[in-house]
Amino acid sequence: MLEFIQLLKQRYQTVLTTLDSKNPLYFDYQQRVEQLLYGEAFIRKGHLIESLPQFPLQIAVIGPTQAGKSSVVNQLLNSDQAGVSPLAGYTVHPHGFCHVVTPSDCSGLQTYFGRFQCLPEAALSRHRYDCYSLNTAASRSNLLPDCVIWDTPDFDSIDAADYREGVIRTIALADIIVLVVSKEKYADQSVWEVMQTI
């Protein structure tokens, strides 16, 4: 099934390269690619749990741009490890923080993320989106169980098309999803589209 989904996704991506972005079908095909990517990632998560039954709990904090995702992650971690900025689109890679668990407890992540590469946070580049970081939480927080908590990029900015795959893969990995929306963004169509995909 995984191979079939990957093949179908590749075919949609090939068609996308031939369409003008103003073509009404472009958005529909792009949505199909994202749905197939989510399905592929969900199957990979099933394989991961099957091969590593003690895999740590995964929590993903998601939301539109400038909603305060990184601030929520910092609040939950009781630290300031997640980078925050008043600039939109500051976070462009998924950042995992191991809370009471160790990165070695997450050894199956590289297989799950596939072509994405785990890099130290300092090595992440704003010009390369096929990567993620995994760090150890600085201290224990009473607000979290033993888990990996993920700070994710936005899914609605103009640049999000470049790094949205990392968001989708992190959402499919998550056992718990925390959706953060600001009062300005709660009615945004992109929020409802992501919820529909999930």
Tab-separated table of C-alpha atoms in Angstrom:
chain	number	residue	atom	x	y	z
A	1	MET	CA	0.000	0.000	0.000
A	2	LEU	CA	2.845	2.390	0.871
A	3	GLU	CA	4.421	1.927	-2.560
A	4	PHE	CA	1.076	2.557	-4.285
A	5	ILE	CA	0.551	5.818	-2.341
A	6	GLN	CA	4.090	6.958	-3.147
A	7	LEU	CA	3.605	6.215	-6.850
A	8	LEU	CA	0.267	8.028	-6.943
A	9	LYS	CA	1.805	11.008	-5.125
A	10	GLN	CA	4.656	11.141	-7.662
A	11	ARG	CA	2.152	11.171	-10.522
A	12	TYR	CA	0.204	14.052	-8.998
A	13	GLN	CA	3.486	15.926	-8.434
A	14	THR	CA	4.433	15.378	-12.083
A	15	VAL	CA	1.104	16.800	-13.233
A	16	LEU	CA	1.565	19.772	-10.874
A	17	THR	CA	4.841	20.691	-12.574
A	18	THR	CA	2.997	21.035	-15.889
A	19	LEU	CA	0.166	23.221	-14.542
A	20	ASP	CA	0.210	26.963	-14.147
A	21	SER	CA	-0.397	27.893	-10.494
A	22	LYS	CA	-3.375	30.006	-11.656
A	23	ASN	CA	-5.045	26.953	-13.171
A	24	PRO	CA	-8.112	26.021	-11.050
A	25	LEU	CA	-6.924	22.402	-10.954
A	26	TYR	CA	-3.566	23.376	-9.414
A	27	PHE	CA	-4.958	23.853	-5.897
A	28	ASP	CA	-6.984	20.611	-6.126
A	29	TYR	CA	-3.941	18.607	-7.223
A	30	GLN	CA	-1.804	20.206	-4.534
A	31	GLN	CA	-4.381	19.165	-1.917
A	32	ARG	CA	-4.321	15.596	-3.275
A	33	VAL	CA	-0.527	15.502	-2.990
A	34	GLU	CA	-0.745	16.653	0.634
A	35	GLN	CA	-3.455	14.098	1.442
A	36	LEU	CA	-1.333	11.332	-0.090
A	37	LEU	CA	1.703	12.578	1.828
A	38	TYR	CA	-0.318	12.451	5.045
A	39	GLY	CA	-1.497	8.909	4.202
A	40	GLU	CA	2.063	7.823	3.457
A	41	ALA	CA	3.312	9.314	6.727
A	42	PHE	CA	0.462	7.696	8.676
A	43	ILE	CA	1.398	4.265	7.276
A	44	ARG	CA	5.052	4.926	8.178
A	45	LYS	CA	3.911	5.745	11.738
A	46	GLY	CA	2.134	2.386	11.884
A	47	HIS	CA	5.324	0.594	10.791
A	48	LEU	CA	7.295	2.571	13.384
A	49	ILE	CA	4.995	1.596	16.257
A	50	GLU	CA	4.927	-2.020	15.063
A	51	SER	CA	8.727	-2.243	15.059
A	52	LEU	CA	9.239	-0.151	18.238
A	53	PRO	CA	6.245	-0.692	20.565
A	54	GLN	CA	7.881	1.400	23.331
A	55	PHE	CA	8.342	4.408	21.042
A	56	PRO	CA	7.872	7.592	23.098
A	57	LEU	CA	4.695	9.642	23.073
A	58	GLN	CA	4.799	12.334	20.367
A	59	ILE	CA	3.083	15.721	20.817
A	60	ALA	CA	2.917	18.178	17.905
A	61	VAL	CA	2.121	21.851	18.412
A	62	ILE	CA	0.707	23.167	15.130
A	63	GLY	CA	-0.961	26.327	13.914
A	64	PRO	CA	-0.953	29.197	11.451
A	65	THR	CA	1.762	31.828	11.283
A	66	GLN	CA	2.245	34.107	14.278
A	67	ALA	CA	-0.169	32.081	16.438
A	68	GLY	CA	2.404	31.520	19.193
A	69	LYS	CA	3.313	27.858	18.626
A	70	SER	CA	6.918	28.226	19.789
A	71	SER	CA	5.790	30.210	22.830
A	72	VAL	CA	3.358	27.419	23.756
A	73	VAL	CA	6.148	24.831	23.376
A	74	ASN	CA	8.386	26.915	25.636
A	75	GLN	CA	5.585	27.263	28.197
A	76	LEU	CA	5.022	23.496	28.209
A	77	LEU	CA	8.766	22.795	28.445
A	78	ASN	CA	9.182	25.472	31.125
A	79	SER	CA	12.177	26.773	29.159
A	80	ASP	CA	13.048	29.000	26.214
A	81	GLN	CA	14.501	26.327	23.928
A	82	ALA	CA	12.097	26.879	21.030
A	83	GLY	CA	13.187	29.928	19.047
A	84	VAL	CA	10.610	32.736	18.989
A	85	SER	CA	10.472	35.831	16.830
A	86	PRO	CA	7.993	38.577	15.982
A	87	LEU	CA	8.752	37.801	12.326
A	88	ALA	CA	6.308	35.568	10.455
A	89	GLY	CA	7.746	32.286	9.197
A	90	TYR	CA	10.607	32.202	11.707
A	91	THR	CA	10.280	28.441	12.304
A	92	VAL	CA	10.710	26.548	9.020
A	93	HIS	CA	11.753	23.087	10.301
A	94	PRO	CA	10.140	20.688	12.761
A	95	HIS	CA	12.009	20.870	16.093
A	96	GLY	CA	11.574	17.967	18.502
A	97	PHE	CA	12.379	18.301	22.199
A	98	CYS	CA	12.902	15.068	24.152
A	99	HIS	CA	11.301	15.552	27.563
A	100	VAL	CA	12.566	12.904	30.020
A	101	VAL	CA	13.181	10.564	27.077
A	102	THR	CA	16.452	10.527	25.132
A	103	PRO	CA	17.126	10.945	21.420
A	104	SER	CA	18.271	7.303	21.380
A	105	ASP	CA	14.738	6.307	22.494
A	106	CYS	CA	13.619	7.799	19.164
A	107	SER	CA	15.947	5.773	16.968
A	108	GLY	CA	13.176	4.992	14.473
A	109	LEU	CA	12.572	8.645	13.617
A	110	GLN	CA	15.031	8.723	10.738
A	111	THR	CA	13.275	5.792	9.073
A	112	TYR	CA	9.922	7.478	9.676
A	113	PHE	CA	10.984	10.842	8.237
A	114	GLY	CA	12.461	9.127	5.170
A	115	ARG	CA	14.333	11.583	2.960
A	116	PHE	CA	14.313	14.189	5.744
A	117	GLN	CA	17.604	14.391	7.626
A	118	CYS	CA	18.040	14.932	11.356
A	119	LEU	CA	20.496	17.782	11.855
A	120	PRO	CA	21.733	19.699	14.892
A	121	GLU	CA	19.696	22.854	15.304
A	122	ALA	CA	22.706	25.049	14.458
A	123	ALA	CA	23.145	23.204	11.121
A	124	LEU	CA	19.583	23.827	9.899
A	125	SER	CA	19.421	26.143	6.901
A	126	ARG	CA	16.583	28.430	5.827
A	127	HIS	CA	17.377	27.311	2.266
A	128	ARG	CA	16.914	23.596	2.907
A	129	TYR	CA	13.597	22.280	4.188
A	130	ASP	CA	14.068	18.484	4.071
A	131	CYS	CA	15.429	18.276	7.612
A	132	TYR	CA	14.414	18.434	11.265
A	133	SER	CA	16.137	18.673	14.637
A	134	LEU	CA	15.849	16.574	17.770
A	135	ASN	CA	17.082	18.045	21.033
A	136	THR	CA	17.040	17.105	24.696
A	137	ALA	CA	14.797	19.280	26.864
A	138	ALA	CA	16.827	21.477	29.201
A	139	SER	CA	14.839	20.516	32.303
A	140	ARG	CA	11.884	18.513	33.513
A	141	SER	CA	8.479	20.189	33.289
A	142	ASN	CA	5.463	19.338	35.416
A	143	LEU	CA	3.268	20.273	32.454
A	144	LEU	CA	4.389	17.386	30.227
A	145	PRO	CA	4.542	13.600	30.415
A	146	ASP	CA	7.614	11.719	29.169
A	147	CYS	CA	7.453	12.565	25.471
A	148	VAL	CA	8.869	14.326	22.451
A	149	ILE	CA	7.161	17.666	21.895
A	150	TRP	CA	7.412	19.167	18.407
A	151	ASP	CA	7.486	22.832	17.496
A	152	THR	CA	6.360	23.048	13.870
A	153	PRO	CA	6.410	25.640	11.099
A	154	ASP	CA	3.207	27.401	10.108
A	155	PHE	CA	0.988	25.925	7.421
A	156	ASP	CA	-0.593	29.053	5.990
A	157	SER	CA	2.042	31.633	5.001
A	158	ILE	CA	3.075	32.260	1.410
A	159	ASP	CA	6.363	30.412	2.016
A	160	ALA	CA	4.654	27.468	3.753
A	161	ALA	CA	4.391	25.602	0.443
A	162	ASP	CA	8.177	25.141	0.638
A	163	TYR	CA	8.234	23.553	4.106
A	164	ARG	CA	4.702	22.186	4.483
A	165	GLU	CA	5.844	18.580	3.996
A	166	GLY	CA	7.689	18.723	7.329
A	167	VAL	CA	4.522	19.935	9.031
A	168	ILE	CA	2.440	17.140	7.508
A	169	ARG	CA	4.982	14.479	8.478
A	170	THR	CA	5.068	15.801	12.057
A	171	ILE	CA	1.268	15.866	12.301
A	172	ALA	CA	1.066	12.229	11.154
A	173	LEU	CA	3.756	11.263	13.685
A	174	ALA	CA	1.891	12.855	16.599
A	175	ASP	CA	-0.137	10.949	19.151
A	176	ILE	CA	-1.451	14.284	20.461
A	177	ILE	CA	-1.940	17.412	18.360
A	178	VAL	CA	-2.197	20.831	19.993
A	179	LEU	CA	-3.680	23.357	17.565
A	180	VAL	CA	-2.749	26.931	18.461
A	181	VAL	CA	-4.756	29.746	16.887
A	182	SER	CA	-4.827	33.441	17.638
A	183	LYS	CA	-8.030	35.464	17.670
A	184	GLU	CA	-6.994	36.850	14.277
A	185	LYS	CA	-6.556	33.380	12.758
A	186	TYR	CA	-9.235	31.168	14.311
A	187	ALA	CA	-11.609	31.638	11.371
A	188	ASP	CA	-8.882	31.349	8.730
A	189	GLN	CA	-9.749	28.847	5.974
A	190	SER	CA	-6.290	27.240	6.157
A	191	VAL	CA	-6.937	26.202	9.774
A	192	TRP	CA	-10.115	24.384	8.769
A	193	GLU	CA	-8.402	22.774	5.762
A	194	VAL	CA	-5.653	21.350	7.991
A	195	MET	CA	-8.212	20.100	10.504
A	196	GLN	CA	-10.132	18.458	7.649
A	197	THR	CA	-6.955	16.737	6.423
A	198	ILE	CA	-6.240	15.432	9.926
